[in-house]
């Protein structure tokens, strides 16, 4: 994923946590917050999930899945995706389905037909 889409500062994460709207499923939590600027996304994977190898694998899968969805999402929001405990046992397709479900649930998808074909 391109660096221009990354949330970097802890202040940005805190702001989104405080002022954002959250939705969740078994594997992930999605928090969105409106912004005046372009789309940004941050990923949070706790040490409770496991050692660094496991956490990095989950983050790589989440980043790749979100990268493919960027063209179909609204640019007016910042996103934070938090991995829950069962995410460590999920494969890429399961995490992708969870992300699709959550993004559709908060109604930020611009082109639903093309969005559903993302693999």
Short mmCIF file of C-alpha atoms in Angstrom, two decimals:
data_model
loop_
_atom_site.label_atom_id
_atom_site.label_comp_id
_atom_site.label_asym_id
_atom_site.label_seq_id
_atom_site.Cartn_x
_atom_site.Cartn_y
_atom_site.Cartn_z
CA UNK A 1 0.00 0.00 0.00
CA UNK A 2 1.22 3.46 -0.86
CA UNK A 3 2.62 5.49 2.05
CA UNK A 4 0.30 8.41 1.29
CA UNK A 5 -2.61 6.35 2.62
CA UNK A 6 -1.04 5.54 6.01
CA UNK A 7 -2.00 7.00 9.35
CA UNK A 8 1.26 7.57 11.17
CA UNK A 9 0.89 9.65 14.31
CA UNK A 10 -0.53 8.38 17.55
CA UNK A 11 -2.54 11.61 17.80
CA UNK A 12 -4.38 10.68 14.60
CA UNK A 13 -5.17 7.21 15.99
CA UNK A 14 -6.40 8.73 19.27
CA UNK A 15 -8.58 11.26 17.45
CA UNK A 16 -10.25 8.57 15.36
CA UNK A 17 -10.77 6.36 18.43
CA UNK A 18 -12.42 9.22 20.34
CA UNK A 19 -14.53 10.74 17.56
CA UNK A 20 -15.08 7.85 15.20
CA UNK A 21 -17.91 5.45 14.60
CA UNK A 22 -17.11 1.77 15.09
CA UNK A 23 -18.50 -1.48 13.76
CA UNK A 24 -17.21 -4.96 14.46
CA UNK A 25 -17.46 -8.60 13.58
CA UNK A 26 -15.76 -11.69 14.93
CA UNK A 27 -12.33 -10.96 13.40
CA UNK A 28 -12.03 -7.18 13.03
CA UNK A 29 -13.13 -3.81 14.36
CA UNK A 30 -13.46 -0.89 11.93
CA UNK A 31 -13.48 2.71 13.16
CA UNK A 32 -14.19 5.53 10.70
CA UNK A 33 -13.98 9.27 11.16
CA UNK A 34 -14.76 12.05 8.66
CA UNK A 35 -11.84 14.10 7.35
CA UNK A 36 -11.30 17.18 5.22
CA UNK A 37 -8.27 15.61 3.60
CA UNK A 38 -7.73 12.41 1.63
CA UNK A 39 -8.35 8.86 2.78
CA UNK A 40 -5.93 7.49 5.38
CA UNK A 41 -5.88 4.12 7.07
CA UNK A 42 -4.16 2.67 10.12
CA UNK A 43 -3.91 -0.91 11.34
CA UNK A 44 -3.67 -2.02 14.94
CA UNK A 45 -2.64 -5.52 15.95
CA UNK A 46 -2.19 -6.14 19.66
CA UNK A 47 0.55 -8.20 21.26
CA UNK A 48 -2.24 -10.42 22.58
CA UNK A 49 -2.47 -11.96 19.10
CA UNK A 50 0.94 -13.51 19.36
CA UNK A 51 4.59 -12.93 18.63
CA UNK A 52 5.90 -10.51 16.01
CA UNK A 53 5.75 -13.05 13.16
CA UNK A 54 2.03 -13.62 13.67
CA UNK A 55 1.23 -9.92 14.14
CA UNK A 56 3.16 -8.93 11.02
CA UNK A 57 1.44 -11.63 8.96
CA UNK A 58 -1.98 -10.33 10.00
CA UNK A 59 -0.96 -6.73 9.23
CA UNK A 60 0.39 -7.68 5.79
CA UNK A 61 -2.85 -9.44 4.91
CA UNK A 62 -4.95 -6.50 6.11
CA UNK A 63 -2.85 -3.95 4.22
CA UNK A 64 -3.01 -5.91 0.98
CA UNK A 65 -6.76 -6.41 1.22
CA UNK A 66 -7.39 -2.75 1.97
CA UNK A 67 -5.06 -1.67 -0.85
CA UNK A 68 -7.25 -3.49 -3.36
CA UNK A 69 -10.39 -1.80 -1.97
CA UNK A 70 -9.14 1.81 -2.00
CA UNK A 71 -10.51 2.71 -5.47
CA UNK A 72 -14.03 1.75 -4.36
CA UNK A 73 -14.08 3.64 -1.03
CA UNK A 74 -15.10 7.17 -0.14
CA UNK A 75 -12.16 9.59 0.22
CA UNK A 76 -13.94 11.56 2.94
CA UNK A 77 -13.04 9.23 5.81
CA UNK A 78 -10.08 8.00 7.82
CA UNK A 79 -10.12 4.34 8.79
CA UNK A 80 -8.60 2.33 11.64
CA UNK A 81 -8.78 -1.45 11.46
CA UNK A 82 -8.15 -3.40 14.65
CA UNK A 83 -7.51 -7.14 14.56
CA UNK A 84 -9.25 -9.27 17.17
CA UNK A 85 -7.95 -12.53 18.63
CA UNK A 86 -9.54 -14.88 16.03
CA UNK A 87 -7.84 -12.93 13.19
CA UNK A 88 -4.57 -14.75 13.81
CA UNK A 89 -6.14 -18.02 12.65
CA UNK A 90 -7.81 -16.52 9.55
CA UNK A 91 -6.46 -16.78 6.05
CA UNK A 92 -6.35 -13.85 3.62
CA UNK A 93 -9.81 -14.51 2.13
CA UNK A 94 -11.50 -14.63 5.51
CA UNK A 95 -9.93 -11.30 6.55
CA UNK A 96 -10.90 -9.81 3.19
CA UNK A 97 -14.52 -10.91 3.66
CA UNK A 98 -14.57 -9.40 7.15
CA UNK A 99 -13.23 -6.09 5.82
CA UNK A 100 -15.75 -6.07 2.97
CA UNK A 101 -18.60 -6.76 5.37
CA UNK A 102 -17.58 -3.96 7.75
CA UNK A 103 -16.98 -1.39 5.00
CA UNK A 104 -20.34 -2.18 3.43
CA UNK A 105 -22.00 -1.96 6.84
CA UNK A 106 -20.82 1.64 7.39
CA UNK A 107 -21.89 2.51 3.84
CA UNK A 108 -18.61 4.01 2.54
CA UNK A 109 -18.45 1.94 -0.65
CA UNK A 110 -18.90 4.01 -3.84
CA UNK A 111 -19.20 1.20 -6.42
CA UNK A 112 -20.75 -1.89 -4.83
CA UNK A 113 -20.71 -4.09 -7.93
CA UNK A 114 -16.98 -3.68 -8.53
CA UNK A 115 -16.30 -3.75 -4.78
CA UNK A 116 -17.81 -7.21 -4.46
CA UNK A 117 -15.45 -8.60 -7.11
CA UNK A 118 -12.27 -7.66 -5.16
CA UNK A 119 -10.18 -10.76 -4.41
#
